[in-house]
Amino acid sequence: MNILFVCSRNKWRSRTAETIYQSEQSHVVKSAGTEPSARIRISASHIRWADTIFVMEKHHRERLLEKFPDELIGKELVVLDIEDNYQYMDPELIEVIRSAVNAYLP
């Protein structure tokens, strides 16, 4: 399963999620951001590659639906409701991400 994590700048939340799940054998993970200043900016190829897309907030979902409506057809798009209150690899962020994401993973 290909999993894409998305936040605004791909510096803290989505990058942390990618880091904590990248060592698991059952899936491949990537991360990207929606803003022009993102470390890795999301593209249509990211969307096509992903089986499941986890976005951190509702406005990320809305931005993806606006920019990539055709690519999102048939994709599982999940809003995690994780606000931008954490630094990269913050222990609390790791716990919040695992709690939110694990319910969706086999």
Coordinates of C-alpha atoms in Angstrom, one line a residue:
M1 CA 0.0 0.0 0.0
N2 CA 1.3 3.5 -0.9
I3 CA 0.6 6.1 1.7
L4 CA 1.0 9.8 1.3
F5 CA 1.0 12.2 4.3
V6 CA 0.2 15.9 3.6
C7 CA 0.5 19.1 5.6
S8 CA 1.3 22.7 4.6
R9 CA 5.1 22.9 4.4
N10 CA 6.2 19.3 4.8
K11 CA 8.6 20.2 7.6
W12 CA 7.0 18.9 10.8
R13 CA 3.7 16.9 10.7
S14 CA 3.8 15.1 7.4
R15 CA 7.5 14.6 7.5
T16 CA 7.3 13.2 11.0
A17 CA 4.5 10.8 9.8
E18 CA 6.7 9.7 6.9
T19 CA 9.6 9.1 9.2
I20 CA 7.7 7.0 11.8
Y21 CA 6.1 4.8 9.1
Q22 CA 8.9 4.4 6.6
S23 CA 10.4 1.4 8.3
E24 CA 7.2 -0.7 8.2
Q25 CA 7.3 -3.4 5.5
S26 CA 3.5 -3.5 4.7
H27 CA 3.5 -0.1 2.9
V28 CA 5.6 2.6 1.2
V29 CA 5.2 6.1 2.5
K30 CA 6.0 9.6 1.2
S31 CA 5.1 13.1 2.4
A32 CA 4.5 16.5 0.8
G33 CA 3.2 19.9 1.5
T34 CA 0.5 22.1 -0.1
E35 CA 2.2 25.4 0.1
P36 CA 4.7 26.9 -2.4
S37 CA 7.3 27.0 0.4
A38 CA 6.9 23.3 1.1
R39 CA 10.1 21.2 1.5
I40 CA 8.5 18.8 -1.1
R41 CA 5.5 20.3 -2.9
I42 CA 2.6 18.0 -3.7
S43 CA 2.1 17.2 -7.3
A44 CA -0.4 15.2 -9.4
S45 CA 2.2 12.4 -9.6
H46 CA 2.1 12.1 -5.8
I47 CA -1.7 11.8 -5.8
R48 CA -1.6 9.1 -8.6
W49 CA 1.1 7.2 -6.7
A50 CA -0.9 7.0 -3.4
D51 CA -3.5 4.5 -2.5
T52 CA -4.3 6.4 0.7
I53 CA -3.7 10.0 1.5
F54 CA -3.7 11.4 5.0
V55 CA -4.0 15.1 5.4
M56 CA -3.4 16.9 8.7
E57 CA -6.3 19.4 8.5
K58 CA -9.5 20.0 6.6
H59 CA -8.0 22.9 4.6
H60 CA -5.4 20.5 3.2
R61 CA -8.2 18.2 1.9
E62 CA -10.0 21.2 0.4
R63 CA -6.8 22.4 -1.4
L64 CA -6.2 18.9 -2.8
L65 CA -9.8 18.6 -4.0
E66 CA -9.5 22.0 -5.7
K67 CA -6.1 21.3 -7.4
F68 CA -6.3 17.6 -8.2
P69 CA -10.0 16.6 -8.6
D70 CA -9.4 14.0 -11.3
E71 CA -6.4 12.4 -9.6
L72 CA -8.3 12.0 -6.4
I73 CA -11.1 9.9 -7.9
G74 CA -11.1 6.5 -6.2
K75 CA -8.5 7.6 -3.6
E76 CA -9.0 7.2 0.2
L77 CA -8.6 10.7 1.6
V78 CA -8.5 10.9 5.4
V79 CA -8.4 14.1 7.5
L80 CA -6.4 13.5 10.7
D81 CA -7.3 16.8 12.5
I82 CA -3.8 17.4 13.7
E83 CA -3.1 21.1 14.1
D84 CA 0.2 22.7 13.4
N85 CA 1.4 22.8 17.1
Y86 CA 4.4 20.6 17.0
Q87 CA 8.0 20.4 15.8
Y88 CA 9.5 17.6 13.7
M89 CA 9.6 14.3 15.7
D90 CA 8.0 15.8 18.8
P91 CA 7.1 12.8 21.0
E92 CA 3.6 14.1 21.5
L93 CA 3.2 14.5 17.7
I94 CA 4.4 10.9 17.2
E95 CA 1.8 9.7 19.6
V96 CA -1.0 11.8 18.1
I97 CA -0.1 10.6 14.5
R98 CA 0.1 6.9 15.5
S99 CA -3.3 7.1 17.3
A100 CA -5.0 8.7 14.4
V101 CA -3.4 6.7 11.6
N102 CA -3.3 3.2 13.0
A103 CA -7.1 2.8 12.8
Y104 CA -6.8 3.0 9.0
L105 CA -3.9 0.6 8.5
P106 CA -4.3 -3.2 8.2

